[in-house]
mmCIF file of C-alpha atoms and ligand atoms in Angstrom:
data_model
loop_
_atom_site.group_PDB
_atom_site.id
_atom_site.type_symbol
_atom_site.label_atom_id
_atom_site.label_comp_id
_atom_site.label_asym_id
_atom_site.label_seq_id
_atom_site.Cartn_x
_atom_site.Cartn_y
_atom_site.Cartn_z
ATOM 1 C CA UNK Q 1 6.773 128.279 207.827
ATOM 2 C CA UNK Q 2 5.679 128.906 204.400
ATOM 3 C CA UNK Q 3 2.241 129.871 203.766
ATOM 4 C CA UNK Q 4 0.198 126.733 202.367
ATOM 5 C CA UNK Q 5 -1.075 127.017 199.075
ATOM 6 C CA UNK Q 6 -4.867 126.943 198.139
ATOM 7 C CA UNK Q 7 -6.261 123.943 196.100
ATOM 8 C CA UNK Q 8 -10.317 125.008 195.233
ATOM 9 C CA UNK Q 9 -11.709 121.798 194.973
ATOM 10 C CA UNK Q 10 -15.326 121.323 192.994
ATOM 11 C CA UNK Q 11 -17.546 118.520 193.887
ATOM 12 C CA UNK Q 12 -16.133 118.281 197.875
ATOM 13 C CA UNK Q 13 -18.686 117.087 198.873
ATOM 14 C CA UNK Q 14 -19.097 114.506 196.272
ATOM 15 C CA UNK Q 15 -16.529 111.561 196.029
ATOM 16 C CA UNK Q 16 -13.570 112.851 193.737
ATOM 17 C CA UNK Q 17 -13.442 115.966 195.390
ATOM 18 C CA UNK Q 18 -14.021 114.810 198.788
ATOM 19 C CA UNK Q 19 -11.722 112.329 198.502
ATOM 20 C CA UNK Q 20 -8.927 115.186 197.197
ATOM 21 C CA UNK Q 21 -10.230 117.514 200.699
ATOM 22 C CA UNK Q 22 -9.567 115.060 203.349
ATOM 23 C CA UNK Q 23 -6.119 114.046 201.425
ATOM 24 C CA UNK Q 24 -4.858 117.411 202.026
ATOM 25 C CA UNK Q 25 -6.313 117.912 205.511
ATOM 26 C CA UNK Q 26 -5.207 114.417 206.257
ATOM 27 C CA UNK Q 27 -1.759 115.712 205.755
ATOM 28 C CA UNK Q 28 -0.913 118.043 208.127
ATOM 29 C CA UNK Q 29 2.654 118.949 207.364
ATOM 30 C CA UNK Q 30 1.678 118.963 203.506
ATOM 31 C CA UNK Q 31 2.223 122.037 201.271
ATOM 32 C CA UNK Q 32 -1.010 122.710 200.864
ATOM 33 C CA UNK Q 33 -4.470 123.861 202.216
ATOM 34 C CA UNK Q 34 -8.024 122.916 200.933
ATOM 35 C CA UNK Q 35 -10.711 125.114 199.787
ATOM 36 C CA UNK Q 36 -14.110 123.103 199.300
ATOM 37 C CA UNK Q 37 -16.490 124.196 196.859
ATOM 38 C CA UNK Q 38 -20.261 123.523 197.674
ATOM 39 C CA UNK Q 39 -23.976 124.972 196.444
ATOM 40 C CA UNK Q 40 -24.897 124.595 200.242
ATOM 41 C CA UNK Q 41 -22.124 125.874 202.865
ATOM 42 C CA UNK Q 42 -25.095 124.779 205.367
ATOM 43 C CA UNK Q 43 -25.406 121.177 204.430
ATOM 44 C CA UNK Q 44 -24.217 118.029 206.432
ATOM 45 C CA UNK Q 45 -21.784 117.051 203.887
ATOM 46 C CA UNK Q 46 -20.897 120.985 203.922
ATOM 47 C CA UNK Q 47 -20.207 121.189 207.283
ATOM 48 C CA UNK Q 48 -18.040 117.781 208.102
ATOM 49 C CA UNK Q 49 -15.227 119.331 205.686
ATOM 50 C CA UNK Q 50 -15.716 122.511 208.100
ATOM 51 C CA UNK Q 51 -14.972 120.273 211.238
ATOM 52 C CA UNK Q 52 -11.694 118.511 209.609
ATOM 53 C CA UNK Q 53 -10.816 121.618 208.535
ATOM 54 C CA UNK Q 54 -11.350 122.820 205.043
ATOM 55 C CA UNK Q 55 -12.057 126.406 204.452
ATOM 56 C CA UNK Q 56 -15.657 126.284 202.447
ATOM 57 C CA UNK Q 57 -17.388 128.373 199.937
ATOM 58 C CA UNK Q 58 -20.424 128.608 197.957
ATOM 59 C CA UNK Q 59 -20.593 128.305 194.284
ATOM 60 C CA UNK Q 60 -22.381 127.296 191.748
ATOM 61 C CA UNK Q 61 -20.789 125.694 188.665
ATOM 62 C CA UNK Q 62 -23.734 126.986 186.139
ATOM 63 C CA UNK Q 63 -22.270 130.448 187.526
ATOM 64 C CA UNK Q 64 -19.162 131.880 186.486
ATOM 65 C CA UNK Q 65 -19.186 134.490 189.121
ATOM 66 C CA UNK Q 66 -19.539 132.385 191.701
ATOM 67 C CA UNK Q 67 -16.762 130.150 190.415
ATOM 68 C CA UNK Q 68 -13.982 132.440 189.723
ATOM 69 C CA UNK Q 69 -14.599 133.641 193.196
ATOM 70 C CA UNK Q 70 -13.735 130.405 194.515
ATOM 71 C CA UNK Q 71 -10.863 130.363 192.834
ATOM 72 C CA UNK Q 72 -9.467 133.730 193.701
ATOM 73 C CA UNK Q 73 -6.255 133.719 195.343
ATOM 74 C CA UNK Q 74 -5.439 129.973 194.911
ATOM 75 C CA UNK Q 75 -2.977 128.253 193.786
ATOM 76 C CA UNK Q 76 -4.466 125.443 192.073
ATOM 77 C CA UNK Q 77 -7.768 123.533 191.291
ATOM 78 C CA UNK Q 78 -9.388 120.470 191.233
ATOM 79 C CA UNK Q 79 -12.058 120.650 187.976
ATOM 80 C CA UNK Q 80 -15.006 117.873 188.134
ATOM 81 C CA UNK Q 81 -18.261 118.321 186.139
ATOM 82 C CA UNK Q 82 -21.264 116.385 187.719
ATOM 83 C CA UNK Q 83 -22.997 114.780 184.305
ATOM 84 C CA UNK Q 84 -25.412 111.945 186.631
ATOM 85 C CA UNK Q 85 -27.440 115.010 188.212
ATOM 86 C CA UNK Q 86 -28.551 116.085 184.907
ATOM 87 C CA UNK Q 87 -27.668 113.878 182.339
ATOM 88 C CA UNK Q 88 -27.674 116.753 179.656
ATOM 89 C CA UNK Q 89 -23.930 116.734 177.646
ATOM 90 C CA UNK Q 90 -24.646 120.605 177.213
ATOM 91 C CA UNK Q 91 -24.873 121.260 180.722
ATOM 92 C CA UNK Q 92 -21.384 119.240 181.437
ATOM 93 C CA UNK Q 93 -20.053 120.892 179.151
ATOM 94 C CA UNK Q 94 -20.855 124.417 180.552
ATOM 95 C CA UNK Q 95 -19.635 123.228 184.136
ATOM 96 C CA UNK Q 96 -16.434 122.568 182.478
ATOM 97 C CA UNK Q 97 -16.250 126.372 180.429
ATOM 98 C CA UNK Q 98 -16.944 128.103 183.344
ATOM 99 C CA UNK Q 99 -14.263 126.312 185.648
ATOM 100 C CA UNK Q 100 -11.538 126.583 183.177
ATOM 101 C CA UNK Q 101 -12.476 130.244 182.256
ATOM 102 C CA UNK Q 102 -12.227 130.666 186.060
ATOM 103 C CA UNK Q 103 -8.473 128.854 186.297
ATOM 104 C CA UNK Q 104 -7.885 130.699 183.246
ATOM 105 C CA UNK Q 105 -8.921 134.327 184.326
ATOM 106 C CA UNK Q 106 -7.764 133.809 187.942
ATOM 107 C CA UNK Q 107 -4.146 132.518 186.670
ATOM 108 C CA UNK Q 108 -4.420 129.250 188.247
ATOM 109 C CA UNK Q 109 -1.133 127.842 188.413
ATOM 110 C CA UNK Q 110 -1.911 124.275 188.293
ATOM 111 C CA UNK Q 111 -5.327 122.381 187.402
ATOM 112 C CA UNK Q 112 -6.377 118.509 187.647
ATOM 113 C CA UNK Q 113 -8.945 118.131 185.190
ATOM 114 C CA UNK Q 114 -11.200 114.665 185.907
ATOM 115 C CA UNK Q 115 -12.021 113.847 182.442
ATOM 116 C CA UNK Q 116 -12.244 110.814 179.582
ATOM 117 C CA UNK Q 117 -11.479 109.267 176.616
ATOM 118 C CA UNK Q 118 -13.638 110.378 173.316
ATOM 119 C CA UNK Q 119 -15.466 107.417 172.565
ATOM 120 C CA UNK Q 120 -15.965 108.453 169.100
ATOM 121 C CA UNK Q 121 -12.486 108.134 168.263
ATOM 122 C CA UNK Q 122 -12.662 104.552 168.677
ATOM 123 C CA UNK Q 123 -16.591 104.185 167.300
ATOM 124 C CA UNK Q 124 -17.173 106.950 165.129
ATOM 125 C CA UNK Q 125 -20.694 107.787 164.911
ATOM 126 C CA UNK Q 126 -21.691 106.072 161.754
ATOM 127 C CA UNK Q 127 -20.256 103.058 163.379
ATOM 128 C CA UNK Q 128 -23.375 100.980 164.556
ATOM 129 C CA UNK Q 129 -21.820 98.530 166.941
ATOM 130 C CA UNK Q 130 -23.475 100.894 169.972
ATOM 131 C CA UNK Q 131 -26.667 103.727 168.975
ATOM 132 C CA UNK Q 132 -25.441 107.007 168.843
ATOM 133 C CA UNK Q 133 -27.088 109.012 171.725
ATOM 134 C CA UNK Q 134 -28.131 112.504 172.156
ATOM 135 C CA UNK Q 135 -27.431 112.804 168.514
ATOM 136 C CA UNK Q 136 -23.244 113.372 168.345
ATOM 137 C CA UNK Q 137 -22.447 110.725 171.119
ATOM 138 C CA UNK Q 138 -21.667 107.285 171.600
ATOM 139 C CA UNK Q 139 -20.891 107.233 176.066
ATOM 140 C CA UNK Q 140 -21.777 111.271 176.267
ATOM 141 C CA UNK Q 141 -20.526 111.605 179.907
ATOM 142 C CA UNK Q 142 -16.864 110.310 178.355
ATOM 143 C CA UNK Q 143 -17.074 112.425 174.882
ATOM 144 C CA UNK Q 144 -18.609 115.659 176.385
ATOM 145 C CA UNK Q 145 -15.609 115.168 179.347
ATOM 146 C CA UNK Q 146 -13.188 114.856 176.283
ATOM 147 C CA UNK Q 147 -14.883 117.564 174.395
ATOM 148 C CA UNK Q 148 -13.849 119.525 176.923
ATOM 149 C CA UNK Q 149 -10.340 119.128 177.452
ATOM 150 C CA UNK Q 150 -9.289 121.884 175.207
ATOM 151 C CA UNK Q 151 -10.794 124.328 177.138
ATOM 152 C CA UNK Q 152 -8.212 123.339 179.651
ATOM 153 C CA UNK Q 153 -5.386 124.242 177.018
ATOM 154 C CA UNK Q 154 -4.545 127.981 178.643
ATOM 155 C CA UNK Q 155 -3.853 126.897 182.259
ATOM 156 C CA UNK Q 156 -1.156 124.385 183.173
ATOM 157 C CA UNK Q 157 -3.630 121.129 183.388
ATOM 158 C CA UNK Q 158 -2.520 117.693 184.371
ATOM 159 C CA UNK Q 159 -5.650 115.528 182.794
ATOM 160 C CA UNK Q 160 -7.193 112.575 185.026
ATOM 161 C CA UNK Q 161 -8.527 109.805 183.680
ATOM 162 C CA UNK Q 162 -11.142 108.023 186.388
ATOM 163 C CA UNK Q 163 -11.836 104.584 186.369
ATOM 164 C CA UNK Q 164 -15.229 102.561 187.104
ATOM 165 C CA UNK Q 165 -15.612 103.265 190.595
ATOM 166 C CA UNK Q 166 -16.319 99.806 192.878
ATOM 167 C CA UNK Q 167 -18.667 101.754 194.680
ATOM 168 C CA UNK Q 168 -21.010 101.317 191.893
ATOM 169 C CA UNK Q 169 -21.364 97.769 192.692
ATOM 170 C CA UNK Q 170 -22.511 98.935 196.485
ATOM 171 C CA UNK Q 171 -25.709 100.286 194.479
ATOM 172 C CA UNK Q 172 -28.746 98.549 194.919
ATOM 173 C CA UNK Q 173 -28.746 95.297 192.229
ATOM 174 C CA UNK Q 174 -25.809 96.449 191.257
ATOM 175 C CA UNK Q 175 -23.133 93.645 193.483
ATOM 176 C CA UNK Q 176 -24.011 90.040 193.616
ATOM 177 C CA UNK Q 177 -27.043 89.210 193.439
ATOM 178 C CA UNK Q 178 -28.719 85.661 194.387
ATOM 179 C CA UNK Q 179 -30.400 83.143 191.383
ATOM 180 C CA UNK Q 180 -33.849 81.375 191.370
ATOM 181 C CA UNK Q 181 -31.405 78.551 193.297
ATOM 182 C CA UNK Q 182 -30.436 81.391 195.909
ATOM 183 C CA UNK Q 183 -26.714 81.630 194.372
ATOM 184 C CA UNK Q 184 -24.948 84.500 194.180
ATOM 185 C CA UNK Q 185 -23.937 85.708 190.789
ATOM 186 C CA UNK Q 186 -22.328 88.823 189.551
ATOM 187 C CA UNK Q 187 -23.505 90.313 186.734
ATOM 188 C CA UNK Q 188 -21.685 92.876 184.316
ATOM 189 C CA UNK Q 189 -21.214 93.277 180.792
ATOM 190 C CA UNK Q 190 -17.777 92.910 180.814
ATOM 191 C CA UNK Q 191 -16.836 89.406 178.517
ATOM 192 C CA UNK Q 192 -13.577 88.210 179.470
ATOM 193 C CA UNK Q 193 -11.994 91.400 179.440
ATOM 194 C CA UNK Q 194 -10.028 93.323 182.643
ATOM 195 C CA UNK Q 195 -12.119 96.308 184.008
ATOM 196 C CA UNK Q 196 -9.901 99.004 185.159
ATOM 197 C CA UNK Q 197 -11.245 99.802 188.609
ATOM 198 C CA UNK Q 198 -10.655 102.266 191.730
ATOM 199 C CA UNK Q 199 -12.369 103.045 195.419
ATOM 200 C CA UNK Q 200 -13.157 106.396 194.262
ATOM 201 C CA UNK Q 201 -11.321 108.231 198.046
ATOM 202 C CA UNK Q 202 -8.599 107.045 195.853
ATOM 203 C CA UNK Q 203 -9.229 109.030 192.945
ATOM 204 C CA UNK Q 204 -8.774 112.045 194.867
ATOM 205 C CA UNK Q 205 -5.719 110.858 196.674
ATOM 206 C CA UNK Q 206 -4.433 110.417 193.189
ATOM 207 C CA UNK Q 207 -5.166 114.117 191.919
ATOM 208 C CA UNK Q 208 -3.267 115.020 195.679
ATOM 209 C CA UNK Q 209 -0.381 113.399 194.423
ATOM 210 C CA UNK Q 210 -0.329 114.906 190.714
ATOM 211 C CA UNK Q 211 -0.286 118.114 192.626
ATOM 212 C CA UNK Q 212 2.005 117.511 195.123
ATOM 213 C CA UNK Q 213 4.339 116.515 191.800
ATOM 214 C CA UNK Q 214 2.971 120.100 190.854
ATOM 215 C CA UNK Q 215 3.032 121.448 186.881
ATOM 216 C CA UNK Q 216 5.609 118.982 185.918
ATOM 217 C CA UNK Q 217 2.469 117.313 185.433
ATOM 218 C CA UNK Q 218 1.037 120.073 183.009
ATOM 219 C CA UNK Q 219 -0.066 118.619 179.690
ATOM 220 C CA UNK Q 220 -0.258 114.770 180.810
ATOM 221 C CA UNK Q 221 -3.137 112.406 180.379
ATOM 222 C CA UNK Q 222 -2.881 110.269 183.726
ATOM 223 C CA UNK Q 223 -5.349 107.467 184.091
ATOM 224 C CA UNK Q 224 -5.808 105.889 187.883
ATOM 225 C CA UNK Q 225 -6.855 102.859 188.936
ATOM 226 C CA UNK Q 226 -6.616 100.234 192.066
ATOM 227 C CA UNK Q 227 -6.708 97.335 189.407
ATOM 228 C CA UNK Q 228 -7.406 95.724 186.496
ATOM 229 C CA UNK Q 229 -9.598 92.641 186.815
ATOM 230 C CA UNK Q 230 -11.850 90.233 184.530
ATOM 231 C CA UNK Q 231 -15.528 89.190 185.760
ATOM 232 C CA UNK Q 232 -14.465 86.171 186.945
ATOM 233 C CA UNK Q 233 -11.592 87.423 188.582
ATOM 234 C CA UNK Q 234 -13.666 89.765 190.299
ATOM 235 C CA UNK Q 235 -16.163 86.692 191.256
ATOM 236 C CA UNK Q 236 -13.223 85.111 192.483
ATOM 237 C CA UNK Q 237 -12.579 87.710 195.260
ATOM 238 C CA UNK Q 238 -16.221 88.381 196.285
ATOM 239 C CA UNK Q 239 -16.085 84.498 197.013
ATOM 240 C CA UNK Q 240 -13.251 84.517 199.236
ATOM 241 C CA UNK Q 241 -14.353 87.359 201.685
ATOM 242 C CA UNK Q 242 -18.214 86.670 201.535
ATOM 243 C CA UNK Q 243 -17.112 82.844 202.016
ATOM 244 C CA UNK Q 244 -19.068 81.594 199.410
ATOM 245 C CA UNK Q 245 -19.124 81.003 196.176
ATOM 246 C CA UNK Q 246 -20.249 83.949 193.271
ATOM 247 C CA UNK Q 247 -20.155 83.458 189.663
ATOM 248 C CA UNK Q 248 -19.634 85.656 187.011
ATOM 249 C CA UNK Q 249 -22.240 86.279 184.866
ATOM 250 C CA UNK Q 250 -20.899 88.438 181.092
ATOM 251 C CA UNK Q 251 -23.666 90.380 180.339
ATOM 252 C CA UNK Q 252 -24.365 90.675 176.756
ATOM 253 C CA UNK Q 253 -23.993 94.404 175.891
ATOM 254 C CA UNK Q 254 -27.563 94.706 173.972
ATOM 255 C CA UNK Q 255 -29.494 92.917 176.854
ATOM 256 C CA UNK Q 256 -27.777 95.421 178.878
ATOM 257 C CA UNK Q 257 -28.682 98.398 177.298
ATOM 258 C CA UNK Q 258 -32.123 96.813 176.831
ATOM 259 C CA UNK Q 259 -32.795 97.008 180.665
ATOM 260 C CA UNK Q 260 -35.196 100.152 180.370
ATOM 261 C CA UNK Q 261 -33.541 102.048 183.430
ATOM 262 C CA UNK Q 262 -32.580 105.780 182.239
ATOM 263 C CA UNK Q 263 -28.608 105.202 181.724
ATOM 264 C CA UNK Q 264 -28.773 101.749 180.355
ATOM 265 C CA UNK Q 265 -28.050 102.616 176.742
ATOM 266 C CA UNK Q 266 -25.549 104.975 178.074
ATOM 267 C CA UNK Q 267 -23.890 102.482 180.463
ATOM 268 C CA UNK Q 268 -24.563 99.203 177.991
ATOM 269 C CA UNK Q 269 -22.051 101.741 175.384
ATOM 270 C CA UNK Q 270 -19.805 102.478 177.849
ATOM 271 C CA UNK Q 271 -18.810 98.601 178.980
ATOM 272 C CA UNK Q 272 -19.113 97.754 175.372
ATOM 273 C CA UNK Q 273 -16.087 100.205 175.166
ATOM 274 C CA UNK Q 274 -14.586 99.128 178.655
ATOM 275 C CA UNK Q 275 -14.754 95.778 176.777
ATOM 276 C CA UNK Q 276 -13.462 96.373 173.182
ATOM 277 C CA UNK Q 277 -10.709 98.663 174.147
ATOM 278 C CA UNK Q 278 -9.970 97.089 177.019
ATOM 279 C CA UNK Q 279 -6.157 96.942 176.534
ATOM 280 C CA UNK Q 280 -5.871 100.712 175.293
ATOM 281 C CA UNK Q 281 -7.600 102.179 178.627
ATOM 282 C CA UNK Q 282 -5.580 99.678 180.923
ATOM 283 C CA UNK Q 283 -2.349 101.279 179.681
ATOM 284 C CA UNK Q 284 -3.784 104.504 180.245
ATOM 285 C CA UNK Q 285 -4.666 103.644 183.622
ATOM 286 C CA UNK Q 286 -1.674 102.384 185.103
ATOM 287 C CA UNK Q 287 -1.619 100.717 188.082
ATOM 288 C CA UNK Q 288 2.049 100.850 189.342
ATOM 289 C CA UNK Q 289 1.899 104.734 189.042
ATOM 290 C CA UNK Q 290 -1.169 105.309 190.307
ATOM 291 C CA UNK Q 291 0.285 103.653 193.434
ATOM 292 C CA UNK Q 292 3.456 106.089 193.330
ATOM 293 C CA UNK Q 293 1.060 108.844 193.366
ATOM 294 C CA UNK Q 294 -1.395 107.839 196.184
ATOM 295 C CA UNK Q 295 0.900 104.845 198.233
ATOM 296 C CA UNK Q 296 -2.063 104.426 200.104
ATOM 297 C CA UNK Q 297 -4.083 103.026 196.746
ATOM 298 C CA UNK Q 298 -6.704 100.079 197.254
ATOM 299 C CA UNK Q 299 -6.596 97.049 195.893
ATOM 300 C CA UNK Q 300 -9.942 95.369 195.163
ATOM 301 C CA UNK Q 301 -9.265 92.733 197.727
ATOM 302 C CA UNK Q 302 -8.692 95.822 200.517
ATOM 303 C CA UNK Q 303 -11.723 98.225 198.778
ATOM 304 C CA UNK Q 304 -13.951 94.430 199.601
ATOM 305 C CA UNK Q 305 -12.750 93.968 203.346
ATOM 306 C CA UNK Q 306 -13.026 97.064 203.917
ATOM 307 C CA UNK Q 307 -16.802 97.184 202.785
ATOM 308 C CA UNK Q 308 -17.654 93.878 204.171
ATOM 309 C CA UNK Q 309 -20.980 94.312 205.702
ATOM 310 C CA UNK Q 310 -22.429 96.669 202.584
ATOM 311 C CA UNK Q 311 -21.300 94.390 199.773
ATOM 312 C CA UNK Q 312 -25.142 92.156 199.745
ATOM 313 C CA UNK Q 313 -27.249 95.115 200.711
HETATM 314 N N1 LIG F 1 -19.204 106.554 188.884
HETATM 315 C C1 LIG F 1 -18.128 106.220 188.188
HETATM 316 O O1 LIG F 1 -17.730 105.042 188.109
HETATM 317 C C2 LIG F 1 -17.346 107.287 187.491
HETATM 318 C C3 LIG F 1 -16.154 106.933 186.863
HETATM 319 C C4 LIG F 1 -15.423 107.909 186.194
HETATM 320 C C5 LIG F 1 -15.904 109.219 186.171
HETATM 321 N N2 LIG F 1 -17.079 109.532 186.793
HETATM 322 C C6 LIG F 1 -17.527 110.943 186.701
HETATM 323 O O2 LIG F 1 -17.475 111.531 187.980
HETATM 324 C C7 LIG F 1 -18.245 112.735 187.913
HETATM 325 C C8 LIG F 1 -18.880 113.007 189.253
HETATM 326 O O3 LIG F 1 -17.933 113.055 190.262
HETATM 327 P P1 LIG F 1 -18.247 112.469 191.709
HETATM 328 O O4 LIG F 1 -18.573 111.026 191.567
HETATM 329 O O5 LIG F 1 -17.159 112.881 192.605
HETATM 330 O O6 LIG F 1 -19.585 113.241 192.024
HETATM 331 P P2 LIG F 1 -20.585 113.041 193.282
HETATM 332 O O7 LIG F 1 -19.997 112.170 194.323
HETATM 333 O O8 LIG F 1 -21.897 112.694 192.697
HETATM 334 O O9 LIG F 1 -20.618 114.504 193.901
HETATM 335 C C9 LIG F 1 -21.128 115.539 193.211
HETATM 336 C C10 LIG F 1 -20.938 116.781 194.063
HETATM 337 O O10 LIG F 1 -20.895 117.856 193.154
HETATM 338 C C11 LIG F 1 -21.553 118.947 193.676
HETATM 339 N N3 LIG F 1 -22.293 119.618 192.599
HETATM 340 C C12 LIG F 1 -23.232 119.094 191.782
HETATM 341 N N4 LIG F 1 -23.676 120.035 190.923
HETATM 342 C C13 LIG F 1 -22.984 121.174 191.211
HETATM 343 C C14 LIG F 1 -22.990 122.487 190.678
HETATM 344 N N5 LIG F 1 -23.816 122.852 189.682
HETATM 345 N N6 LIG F 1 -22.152 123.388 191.205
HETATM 346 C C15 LIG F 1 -21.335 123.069 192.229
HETATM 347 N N7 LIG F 1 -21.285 121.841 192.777
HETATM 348 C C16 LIG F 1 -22.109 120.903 192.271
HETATM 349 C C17 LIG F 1 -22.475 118.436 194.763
HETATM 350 O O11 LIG F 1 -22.153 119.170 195.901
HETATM 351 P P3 LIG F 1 -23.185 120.155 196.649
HETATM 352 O O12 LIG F 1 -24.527 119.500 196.621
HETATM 353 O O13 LIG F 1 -22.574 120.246 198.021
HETATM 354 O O14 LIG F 1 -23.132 121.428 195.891
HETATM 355 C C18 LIG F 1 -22.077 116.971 194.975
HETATM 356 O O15 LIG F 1 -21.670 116.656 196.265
HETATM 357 C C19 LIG F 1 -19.283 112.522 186.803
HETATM 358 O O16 LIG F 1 -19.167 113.492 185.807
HETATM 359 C C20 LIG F 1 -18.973 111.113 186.292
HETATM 360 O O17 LIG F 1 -19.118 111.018 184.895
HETATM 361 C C21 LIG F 1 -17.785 108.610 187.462
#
């Protein structure tokens, strides 16, 4: 038998990336083996992938030492930056330079890239619609992601495009929550307009696919997602497997951003583009394909049965 071929995956532990490990290990007679990327070889999280499998090293992603020695000797990688544990665009954007230097220095032969749109091309700066933030953004975790992209240009790089993962609505005051009257109501700045959603496992069964496809995939911007649904349609479904009924509340984007927690200007300009170019990022997030890359893909019916008892917590 052939000898599998190494995919380094950053952020295993996390969600993308963990979803991406367990896809490969999950496939035994696949092409490919999994090398999982952690700060903390010792940690819980750490040492699961070790049990299914997955070979794991350390690394840090503010260290460009550490990463190019992950990356020795594989074939591919998976390249995710990790913006919510410090919320600093510079930062992001340094995670990003040293894993494509990395791919770049270690001639990676094929690298999914998680990133997203540039905001900025839709708002420019001087547009006031949204505040600018951080000075030079409008959603910085999408423009620094973007930003970044060209750093990818010297390594064959198929470019993901995430969607909003459901799991956010497992977060606390996040899903439905009940009215003075004790009625559940879901509330998301959304309008009437289709949010382009995924279980994030899914995410990284996608990026297995793109490289099971291999570099054909070089150059291509491929947005995932389980579907596409409004508010209400959303409502709709939490009704029919909590049985009973949830309403959809549209958050107005300005009371959202208003809502004094650290992200919510960041988050409030982010729907506010889910919202406005809602029909540009559907088409870049395609459902049918995502579904020929990962056959297993969710649907947000399946991602609500199967989190049944967490979706009031
Ligand atoms: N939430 C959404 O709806 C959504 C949608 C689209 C895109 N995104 C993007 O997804 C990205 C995060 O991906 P995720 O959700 O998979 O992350 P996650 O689940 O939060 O996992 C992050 C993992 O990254 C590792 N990590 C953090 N800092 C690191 C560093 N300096 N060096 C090496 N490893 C580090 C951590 O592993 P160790 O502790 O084991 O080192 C952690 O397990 C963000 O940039 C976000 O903008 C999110």
């Amino acid at each position: 038998m052939p000898e599998k071929k190494i995919i380094a995956v950053a952020g295993a532990t996390g969600q993308q990336g963990g979803g991406l490990v367990r896809a490969i290990l999950n496939d035994k007679n696949g092409n490919f083996t999994a090398r999982a990327i952690t700060r903390d070889p010792n940690s819980d999280k750490a040492r699961a992938l070790r049990d299914l499998g997955a070979n794991v090293v350390q690394a840090d992603l503010h260290n460009e030492d550490s990463v190019r020695r992950a990356f020795e000797g594989a074939y591919g990688a998976y390249c995710v930056t990790f913006f919510w544990e410090h919320m600093s665009p510079a930062k992001e954007f340094a995670e990003a330079m040293n894993l494509a230097t990395a791919a770049q220095k270690e001639g990676l032969q094929h690298v999914v890239w998680s990133t997203l749109e540039d905001t900025r091309e839709s708002i420019p700066l001087d547009d006031d619609r949204m505040p600018t933030l951080s000075g030079t953004f409008k959603v910085p975790h999408f423009d620094v992601k973007a930003e970044a992209d060209k750093l990818f240009r010297e390594v064959p790089t198929t470019y993901l495009l995430a969607s909003f993962y459901w799991e956010n609505l497992l977060a606390p005051g996040s899903g439905p929550q009940p009215d003075a009257q004790g009625n559940l109501v879901l509330s998301l700045p959304m309008g009437d307009q289709k949010l382009p959603g995924i279980a994030a496992e899914d995410i990284g069964k996608g990026a297995y696919g793109m490289f099971k496809r291999g570099p054909e995939l070089a150059g291509k911007r491929i947005g995932l997602a389980g579907e596409q649904l409004t508010g209400n349609e959303m409502a709709e479904k939490y009704s029919k497997v909590l049985g009973r009924p949830v309403r959809y509340n549209a958050v107005p984007f300005d009371v959202f951003r208003g809502l004094g927690f650290p992200a919510a200007q960041e988050l409030g300009n982010m729907f506010q583009f889910y919202t406005e170019f809602a029909e540009d990022l559907g088409k870049t997030r395609d459902v049918a394909f995502s579904r020929e890359l990962n056959p297993e893909l969710q649907d947000f019916d399946a991602w609500l049965s199967r989190n049944k008892e967490h979706l009031l917590d």
